[in-house]
CSV table of C-alpha atoms and ligand atoms in Angstrom, one decimal:
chain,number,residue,atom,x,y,z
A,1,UNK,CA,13.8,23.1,-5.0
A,2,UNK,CA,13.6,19.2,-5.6
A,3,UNK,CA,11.3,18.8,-2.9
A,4,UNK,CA,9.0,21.7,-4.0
A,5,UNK,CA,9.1,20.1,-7.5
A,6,UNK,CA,8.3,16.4,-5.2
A,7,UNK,CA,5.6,17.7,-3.5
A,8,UNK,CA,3.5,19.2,-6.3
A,9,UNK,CA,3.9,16.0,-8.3
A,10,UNK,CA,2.6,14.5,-5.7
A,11,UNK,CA,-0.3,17.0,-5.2
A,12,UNK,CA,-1.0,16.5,-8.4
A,13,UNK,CA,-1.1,12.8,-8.7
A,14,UNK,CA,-2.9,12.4,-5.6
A,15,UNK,CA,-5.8,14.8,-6.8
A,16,UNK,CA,-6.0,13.4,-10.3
A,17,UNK,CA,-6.3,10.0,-8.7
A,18,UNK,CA,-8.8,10.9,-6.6
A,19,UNK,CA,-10.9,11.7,-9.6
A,20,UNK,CA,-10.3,8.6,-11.3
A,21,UNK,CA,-11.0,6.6,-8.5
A,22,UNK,CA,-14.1,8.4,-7.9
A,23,UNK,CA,-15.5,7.8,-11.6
A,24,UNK,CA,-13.9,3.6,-10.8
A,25,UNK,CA,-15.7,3.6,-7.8
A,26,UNK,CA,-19.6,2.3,-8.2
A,27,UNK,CA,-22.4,5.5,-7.5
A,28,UNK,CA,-23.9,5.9,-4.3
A,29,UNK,CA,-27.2,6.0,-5.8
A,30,UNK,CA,-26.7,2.8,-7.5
A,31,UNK,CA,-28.2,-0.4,-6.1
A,32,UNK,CA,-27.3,-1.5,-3.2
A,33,UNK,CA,-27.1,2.2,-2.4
A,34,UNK,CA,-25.7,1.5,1.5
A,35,UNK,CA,-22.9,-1.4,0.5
A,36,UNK,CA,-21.9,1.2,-2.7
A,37,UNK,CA,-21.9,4.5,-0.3
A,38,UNK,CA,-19.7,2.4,2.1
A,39,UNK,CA,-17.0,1.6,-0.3
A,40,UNK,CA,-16.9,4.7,-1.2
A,41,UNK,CA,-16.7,6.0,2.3
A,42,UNK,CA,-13.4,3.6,2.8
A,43,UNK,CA,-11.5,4.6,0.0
A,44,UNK,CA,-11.9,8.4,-0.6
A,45,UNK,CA,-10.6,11.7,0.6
A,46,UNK,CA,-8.4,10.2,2.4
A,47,UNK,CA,-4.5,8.4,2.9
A,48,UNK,CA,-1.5,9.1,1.7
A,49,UNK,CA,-1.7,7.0,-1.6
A,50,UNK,CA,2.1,5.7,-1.5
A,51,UNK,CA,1.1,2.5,-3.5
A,52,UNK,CA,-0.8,4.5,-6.0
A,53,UNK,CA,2.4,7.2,-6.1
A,54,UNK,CA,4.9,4.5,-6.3
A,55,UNK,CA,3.0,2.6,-9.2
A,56,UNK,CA,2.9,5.7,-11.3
A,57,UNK,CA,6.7,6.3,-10.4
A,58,UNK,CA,7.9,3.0,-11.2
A,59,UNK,CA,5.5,3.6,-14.5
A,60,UNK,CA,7.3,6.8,-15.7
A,61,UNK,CA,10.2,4.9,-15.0
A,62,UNK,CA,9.4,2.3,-18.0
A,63,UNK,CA,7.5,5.3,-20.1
A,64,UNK,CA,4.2,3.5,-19.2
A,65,UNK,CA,0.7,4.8,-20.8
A,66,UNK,CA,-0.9,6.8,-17.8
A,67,UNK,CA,-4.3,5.4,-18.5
A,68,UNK,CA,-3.0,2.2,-17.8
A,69,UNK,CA,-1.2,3.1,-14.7
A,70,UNK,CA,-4.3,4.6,-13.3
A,71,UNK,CA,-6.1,0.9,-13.7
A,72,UNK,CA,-3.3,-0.7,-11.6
A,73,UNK,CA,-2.8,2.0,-9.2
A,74,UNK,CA,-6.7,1.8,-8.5
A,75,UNK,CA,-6.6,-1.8,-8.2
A,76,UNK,CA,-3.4,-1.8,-5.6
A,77,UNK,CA,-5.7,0.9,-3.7
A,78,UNK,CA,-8.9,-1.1,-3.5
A,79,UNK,CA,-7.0,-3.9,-2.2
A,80,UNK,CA,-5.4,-1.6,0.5
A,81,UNK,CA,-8.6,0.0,1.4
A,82,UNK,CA,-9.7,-3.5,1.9
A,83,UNK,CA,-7.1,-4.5,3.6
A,84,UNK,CA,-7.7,-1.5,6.4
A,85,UNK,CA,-11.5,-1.5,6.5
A,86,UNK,CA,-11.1,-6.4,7.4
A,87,UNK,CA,-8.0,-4.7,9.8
A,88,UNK,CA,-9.7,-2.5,11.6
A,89,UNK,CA,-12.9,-5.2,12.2
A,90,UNK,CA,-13.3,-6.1,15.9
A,91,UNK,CA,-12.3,-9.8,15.0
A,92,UNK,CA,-9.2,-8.3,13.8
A,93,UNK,CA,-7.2,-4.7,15.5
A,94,UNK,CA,-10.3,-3.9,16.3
A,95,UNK,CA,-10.2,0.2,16.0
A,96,UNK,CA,-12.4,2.9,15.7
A,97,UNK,CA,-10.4,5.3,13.8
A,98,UNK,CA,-9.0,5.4,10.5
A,99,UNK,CA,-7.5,8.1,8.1
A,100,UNK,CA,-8.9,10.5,10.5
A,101,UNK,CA,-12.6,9.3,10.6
A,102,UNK,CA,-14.7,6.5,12.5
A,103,UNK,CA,-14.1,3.1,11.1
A,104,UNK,CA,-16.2,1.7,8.1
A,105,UNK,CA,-17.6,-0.8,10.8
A,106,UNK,CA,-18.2,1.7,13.5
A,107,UNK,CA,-19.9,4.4,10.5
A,108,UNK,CA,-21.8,1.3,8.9
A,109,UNK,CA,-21.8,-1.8,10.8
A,110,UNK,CA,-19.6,-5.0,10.6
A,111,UNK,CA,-21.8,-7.0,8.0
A,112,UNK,CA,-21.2,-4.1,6.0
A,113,UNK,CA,-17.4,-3.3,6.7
A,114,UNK,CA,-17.1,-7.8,5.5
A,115,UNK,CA,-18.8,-6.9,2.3
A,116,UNK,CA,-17.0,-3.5,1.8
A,117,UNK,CA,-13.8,-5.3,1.7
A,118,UNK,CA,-15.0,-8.4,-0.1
A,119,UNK,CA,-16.6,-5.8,-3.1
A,120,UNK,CA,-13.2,-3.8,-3.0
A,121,UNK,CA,-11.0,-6.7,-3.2
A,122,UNK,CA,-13.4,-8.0,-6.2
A,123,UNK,CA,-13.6,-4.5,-8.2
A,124,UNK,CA,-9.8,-4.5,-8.2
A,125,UNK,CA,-9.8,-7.3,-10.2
A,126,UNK,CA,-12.6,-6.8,-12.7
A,127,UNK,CA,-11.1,-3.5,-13.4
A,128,UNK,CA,-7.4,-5.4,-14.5
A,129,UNK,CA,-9.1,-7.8,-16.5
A,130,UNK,CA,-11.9,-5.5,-18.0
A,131,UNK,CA,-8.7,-2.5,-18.6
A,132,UNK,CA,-5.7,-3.0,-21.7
A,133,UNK,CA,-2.6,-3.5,-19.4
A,134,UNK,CA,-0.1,-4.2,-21.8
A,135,UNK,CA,0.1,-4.8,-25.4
A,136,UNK,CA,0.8,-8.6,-24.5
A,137,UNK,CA,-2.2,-10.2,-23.1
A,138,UNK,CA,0.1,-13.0,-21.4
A,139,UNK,CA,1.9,-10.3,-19.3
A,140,UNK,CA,-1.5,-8.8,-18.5
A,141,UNK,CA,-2.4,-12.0,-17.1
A,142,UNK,CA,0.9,-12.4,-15.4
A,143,UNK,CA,0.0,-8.7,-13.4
A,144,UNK,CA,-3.3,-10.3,-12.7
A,145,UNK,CA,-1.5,-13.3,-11.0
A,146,UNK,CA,1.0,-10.9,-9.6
A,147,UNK,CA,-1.7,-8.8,-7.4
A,148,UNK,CA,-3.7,-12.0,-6.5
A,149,UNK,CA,-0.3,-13.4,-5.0
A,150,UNK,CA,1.1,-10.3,-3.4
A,151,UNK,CA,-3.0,-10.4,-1.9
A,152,UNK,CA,-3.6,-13.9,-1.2
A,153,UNK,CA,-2.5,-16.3,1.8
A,154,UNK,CA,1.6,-15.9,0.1
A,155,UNK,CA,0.9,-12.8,0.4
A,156,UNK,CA,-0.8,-9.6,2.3
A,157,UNK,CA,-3.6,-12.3,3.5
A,158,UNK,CA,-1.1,-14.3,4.8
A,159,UNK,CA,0.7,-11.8,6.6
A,160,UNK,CA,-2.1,-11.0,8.6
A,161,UNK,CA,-2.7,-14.3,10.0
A,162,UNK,CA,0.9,-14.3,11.0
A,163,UNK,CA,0.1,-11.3,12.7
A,164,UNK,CA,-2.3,-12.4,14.6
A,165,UNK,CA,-1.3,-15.3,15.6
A,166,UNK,CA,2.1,-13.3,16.7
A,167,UNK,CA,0.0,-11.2,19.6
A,168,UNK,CA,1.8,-11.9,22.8
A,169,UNK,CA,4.4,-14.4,21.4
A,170,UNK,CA,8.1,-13.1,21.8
A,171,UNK,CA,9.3,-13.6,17.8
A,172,UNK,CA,12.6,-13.0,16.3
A,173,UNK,CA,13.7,-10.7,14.0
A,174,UNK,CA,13.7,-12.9,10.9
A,175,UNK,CA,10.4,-14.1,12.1
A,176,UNK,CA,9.3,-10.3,12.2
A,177,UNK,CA,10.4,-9.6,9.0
A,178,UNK,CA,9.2,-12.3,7.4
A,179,UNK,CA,5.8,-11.2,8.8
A,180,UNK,CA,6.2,-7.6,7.6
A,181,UNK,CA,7.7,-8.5,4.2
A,182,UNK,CA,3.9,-10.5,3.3
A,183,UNK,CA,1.6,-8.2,5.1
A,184,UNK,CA,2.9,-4.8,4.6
A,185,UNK,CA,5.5,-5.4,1.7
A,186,UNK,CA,4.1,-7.6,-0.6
A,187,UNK,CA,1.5,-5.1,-1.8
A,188,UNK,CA,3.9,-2.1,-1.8
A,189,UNK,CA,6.2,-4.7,-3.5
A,190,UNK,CA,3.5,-5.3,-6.1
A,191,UNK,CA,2.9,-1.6,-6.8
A,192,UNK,CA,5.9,-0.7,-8.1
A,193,UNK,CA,6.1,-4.0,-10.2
A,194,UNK,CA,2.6,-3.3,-11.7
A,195,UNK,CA,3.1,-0.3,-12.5
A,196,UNK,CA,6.5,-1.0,-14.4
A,197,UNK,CA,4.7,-3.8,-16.5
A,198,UNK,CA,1.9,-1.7,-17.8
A,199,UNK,CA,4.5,-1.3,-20.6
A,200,UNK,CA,7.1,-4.0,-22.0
A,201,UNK,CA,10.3,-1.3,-22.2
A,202,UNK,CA,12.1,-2.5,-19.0
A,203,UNK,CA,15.0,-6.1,-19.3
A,204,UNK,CA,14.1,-8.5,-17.0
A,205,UNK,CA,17.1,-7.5,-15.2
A,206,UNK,CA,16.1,-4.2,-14.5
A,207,UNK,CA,12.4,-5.3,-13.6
A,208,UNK,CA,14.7,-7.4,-11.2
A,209,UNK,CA,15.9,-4.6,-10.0
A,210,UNK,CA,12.5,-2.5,-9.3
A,211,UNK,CA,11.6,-6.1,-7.6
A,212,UNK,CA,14.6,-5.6,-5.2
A,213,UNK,CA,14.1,-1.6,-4.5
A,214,UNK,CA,10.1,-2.3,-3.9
A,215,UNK,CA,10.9,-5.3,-1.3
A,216,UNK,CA,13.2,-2.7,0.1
A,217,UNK,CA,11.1,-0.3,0.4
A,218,UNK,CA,7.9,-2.4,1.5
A,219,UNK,CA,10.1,-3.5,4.8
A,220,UNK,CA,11.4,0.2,5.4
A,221,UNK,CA,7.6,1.1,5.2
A,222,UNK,CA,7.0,-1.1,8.0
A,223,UNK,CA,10.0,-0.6,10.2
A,224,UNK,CA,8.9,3.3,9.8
A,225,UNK,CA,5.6,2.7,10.9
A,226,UNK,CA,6.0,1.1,14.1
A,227,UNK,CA,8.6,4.0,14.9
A,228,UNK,CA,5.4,6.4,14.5
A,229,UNK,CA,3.0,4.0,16.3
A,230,UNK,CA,5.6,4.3,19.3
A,231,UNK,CA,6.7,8.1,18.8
A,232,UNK,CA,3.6,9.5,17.0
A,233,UNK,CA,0.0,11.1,18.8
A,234,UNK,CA,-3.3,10.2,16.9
A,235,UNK,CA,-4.0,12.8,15.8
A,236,UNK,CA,-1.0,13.0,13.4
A,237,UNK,CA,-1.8,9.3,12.2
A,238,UNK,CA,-5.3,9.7,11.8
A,239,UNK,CA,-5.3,6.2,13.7
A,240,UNK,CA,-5.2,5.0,16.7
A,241,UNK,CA,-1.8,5.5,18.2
A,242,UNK,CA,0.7,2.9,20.8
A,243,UNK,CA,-1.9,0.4,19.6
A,244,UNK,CA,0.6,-2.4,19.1
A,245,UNK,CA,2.0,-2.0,22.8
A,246,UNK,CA,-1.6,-2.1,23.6
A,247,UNK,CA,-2.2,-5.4,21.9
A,248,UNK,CA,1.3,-6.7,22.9
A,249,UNK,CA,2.5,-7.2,19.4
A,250,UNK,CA,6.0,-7.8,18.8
A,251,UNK,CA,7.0,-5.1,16.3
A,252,UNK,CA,10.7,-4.0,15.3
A,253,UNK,CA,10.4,-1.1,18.1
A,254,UNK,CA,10.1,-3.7,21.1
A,255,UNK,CA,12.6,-6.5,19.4
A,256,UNK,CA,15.4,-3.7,18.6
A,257,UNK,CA,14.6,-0.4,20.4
A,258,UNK,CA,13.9,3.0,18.7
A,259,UNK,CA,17.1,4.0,17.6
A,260,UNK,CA,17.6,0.2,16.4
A,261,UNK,CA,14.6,0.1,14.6
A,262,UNK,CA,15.0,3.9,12.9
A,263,UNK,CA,18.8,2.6,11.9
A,264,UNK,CA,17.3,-0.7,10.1
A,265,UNK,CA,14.9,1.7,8.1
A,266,UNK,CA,17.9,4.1,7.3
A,267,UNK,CA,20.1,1.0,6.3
A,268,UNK,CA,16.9,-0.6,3.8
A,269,UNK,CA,16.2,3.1,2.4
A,270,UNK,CA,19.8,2.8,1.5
A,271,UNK,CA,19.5,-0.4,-0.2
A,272,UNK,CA,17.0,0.8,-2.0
A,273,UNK,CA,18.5,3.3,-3.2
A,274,UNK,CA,21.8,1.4,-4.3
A,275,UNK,CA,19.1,0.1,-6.6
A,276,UNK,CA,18.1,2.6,-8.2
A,277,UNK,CA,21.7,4.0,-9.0
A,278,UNK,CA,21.1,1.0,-11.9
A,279,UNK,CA,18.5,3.5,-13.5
A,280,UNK,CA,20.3,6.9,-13.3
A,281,UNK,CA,18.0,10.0,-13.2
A,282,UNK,CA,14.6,8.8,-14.9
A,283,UNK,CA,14.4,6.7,-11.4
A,284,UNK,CA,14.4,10.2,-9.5
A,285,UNK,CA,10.5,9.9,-8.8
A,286,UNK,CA,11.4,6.3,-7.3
A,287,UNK,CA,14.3,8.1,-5.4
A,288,UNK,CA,11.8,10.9,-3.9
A,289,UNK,CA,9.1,8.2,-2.7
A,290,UNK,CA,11.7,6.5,-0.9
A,291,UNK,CA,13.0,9.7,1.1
A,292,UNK,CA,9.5,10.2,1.7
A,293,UNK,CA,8.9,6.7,3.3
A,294,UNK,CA,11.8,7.1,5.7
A,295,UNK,CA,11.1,9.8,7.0
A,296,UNK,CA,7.4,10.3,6.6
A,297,UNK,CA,5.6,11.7,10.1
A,298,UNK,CA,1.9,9.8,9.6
B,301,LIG,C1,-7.2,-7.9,6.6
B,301,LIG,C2,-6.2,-9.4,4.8
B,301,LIG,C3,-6.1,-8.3,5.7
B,301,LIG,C4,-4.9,-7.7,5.8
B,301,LIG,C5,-4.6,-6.5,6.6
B,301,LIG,C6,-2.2,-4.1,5.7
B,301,LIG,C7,-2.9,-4.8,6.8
B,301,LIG,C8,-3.2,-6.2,6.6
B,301,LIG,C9,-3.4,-4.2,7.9
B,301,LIG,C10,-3.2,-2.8,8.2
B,301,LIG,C11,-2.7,-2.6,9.6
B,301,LIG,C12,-1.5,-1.8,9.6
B,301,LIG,C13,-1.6,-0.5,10.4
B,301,LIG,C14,-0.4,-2.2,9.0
B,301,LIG,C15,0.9,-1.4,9.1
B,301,LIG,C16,1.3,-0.8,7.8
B,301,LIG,C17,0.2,-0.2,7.1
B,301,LIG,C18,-0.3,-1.0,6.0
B,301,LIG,C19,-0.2,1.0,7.4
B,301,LIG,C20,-1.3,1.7,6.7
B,301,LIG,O1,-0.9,2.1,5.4
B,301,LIG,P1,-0.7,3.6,5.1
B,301,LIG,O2,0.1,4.3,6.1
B,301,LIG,O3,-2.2,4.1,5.2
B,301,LIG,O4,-0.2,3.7,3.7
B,301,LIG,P2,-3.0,5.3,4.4
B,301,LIG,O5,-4.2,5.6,5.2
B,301,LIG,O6,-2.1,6.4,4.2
B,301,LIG,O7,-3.4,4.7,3.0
């Protein structure tokens, strides 16, 4: 019964979103028609949208407005989609599928997958700063500083240049995690947090709290996925499969083993949810997401 009721809140999130981030999204048939039509290639029908779902989670959680949630979740999205589309470049992972379809550089071409991510990455911006946030224009400003450093070289940015610089290099665990905790977590991380601010109901001690429970998660997101790029076929992931054995990356998988590496994400899903026993039930959402993270198949 709970996860019927989880799964058509998330239907239904997932399919309003999609509207919204159609009518977000610049027209097709708006100059420059190709650059447009390849953003919107990257970031529609298609993904799971857990940074969008956990945003508007951590939202209800604080009684935000939903207009305002949809802003942040949008922006968190575009900077994924970004994210994936600079990823999946040949100067980067180099793949040909994503989210079930060819590759924005292998659809387009790669001057065009450069500018789709530079145009995503500067449309999530515009839209917090040209949106109401919160009533308090110095916390709006403050979520604007929060996405560009959970983005930026402290952040996502940052942990992709770890990464590759990690390709064949034997690190440790805490090296690994600090790795994960930048490029995978700090956006995750950042979507709960936005999506908590967009109102001003929450202490700082339970925004602390959120803080903890999205770091958790953010790592247990990560620790999952390498299980699935180890134990998962492509066509289930809608990407590439056993691509970081391929490249030689160290991941939790080769450091701890399988069973290792599924007990860490059992142990940080815990953690997380230790956290949330601070908010009682209206955290339930929060609570869902993070069953769904650990034991997500794609
Ligand atoms: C290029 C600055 C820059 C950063 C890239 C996030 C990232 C950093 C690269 C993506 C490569 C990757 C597979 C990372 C592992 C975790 C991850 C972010 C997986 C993809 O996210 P999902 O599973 O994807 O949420 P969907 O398609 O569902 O949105």
């Amino acid at each position: 019964m709970a996860e019927a009721d989880f799964q058509v809140w998330v239907s239904a999130h997932q399919s309003h979103f999609e509207i919204q981030l159609r009518q977000l999204l610049p027209r097709s048939d708006t100059v420059p028609q190709r650059l447009h039509a390849a953003m919107r290639y990257s970031v529609l029908d298609g993904g799971k949208r857990v940074r969008p779902l956990l945003a508007f989670a951590a939202g209800e959680l604080a009684q935000a407005n939903e207009a305002r949630l949809n802003i942040v979740a949008a922006a968190v999205e575009l900077i994924h989609a970004y994210s994936l589309v600079h990823d999946d470049m040949p100067c980067m992972d180099d793949d040909v599928l994503r989210r079930g379809k060819p590759t924005c550089h292998v659809e387009y071409d790669e001057a065009t997958a450069l500018l789709v991510g530079d145009a995503l990455q500067s449309l999530a911006f515009q839209l917090l700063a040209e949106h109401t946030l919160n009533d308090n224009p110095v916390q709006q400003l403050q979520m604007i500083r929060l996405l560009a450093v959970a983005t930026g070289s402290r952040g996502m940015a940052g942990g992709q240049a770890i990464d590759l610089d990690s390709v064949g290099k034997n690190l440790s665990v805490p090296e690994l995690e600090l790795m994960h905790i930048h490029k995978t977590g700090a956006l995750i991380r950042a979507a709960v947090m936005l999506g908590a601010r967009c109102s001003s109901a929450l202490t700082e001690e339970s925004l602390k709290h959120l803080d903890h429970f999205g770091k958790c998660v953010g790592l247990a997101f990560q620790v999952v996925d390498d299980v699935l790029d180890n134990e998962a076929d492509t066509a289930t992931l809608g990407k590439t499969a056993g691509k970081d054995a391929q490249r030689d990356k160290p991941t939790y998988v080769t450091l701890l083993g399988v069973q290792a590496a599924k007990k860490m994400a059992s142990e940080l899903h815990a953690e997380a949810l230790d956290t949330l026993a601070n908010f009682g039930q209206p955290a339930h959402r929060l609570h869902q997401l993070a069953d769904f993270i650990l034991t997500r198949k794609f």
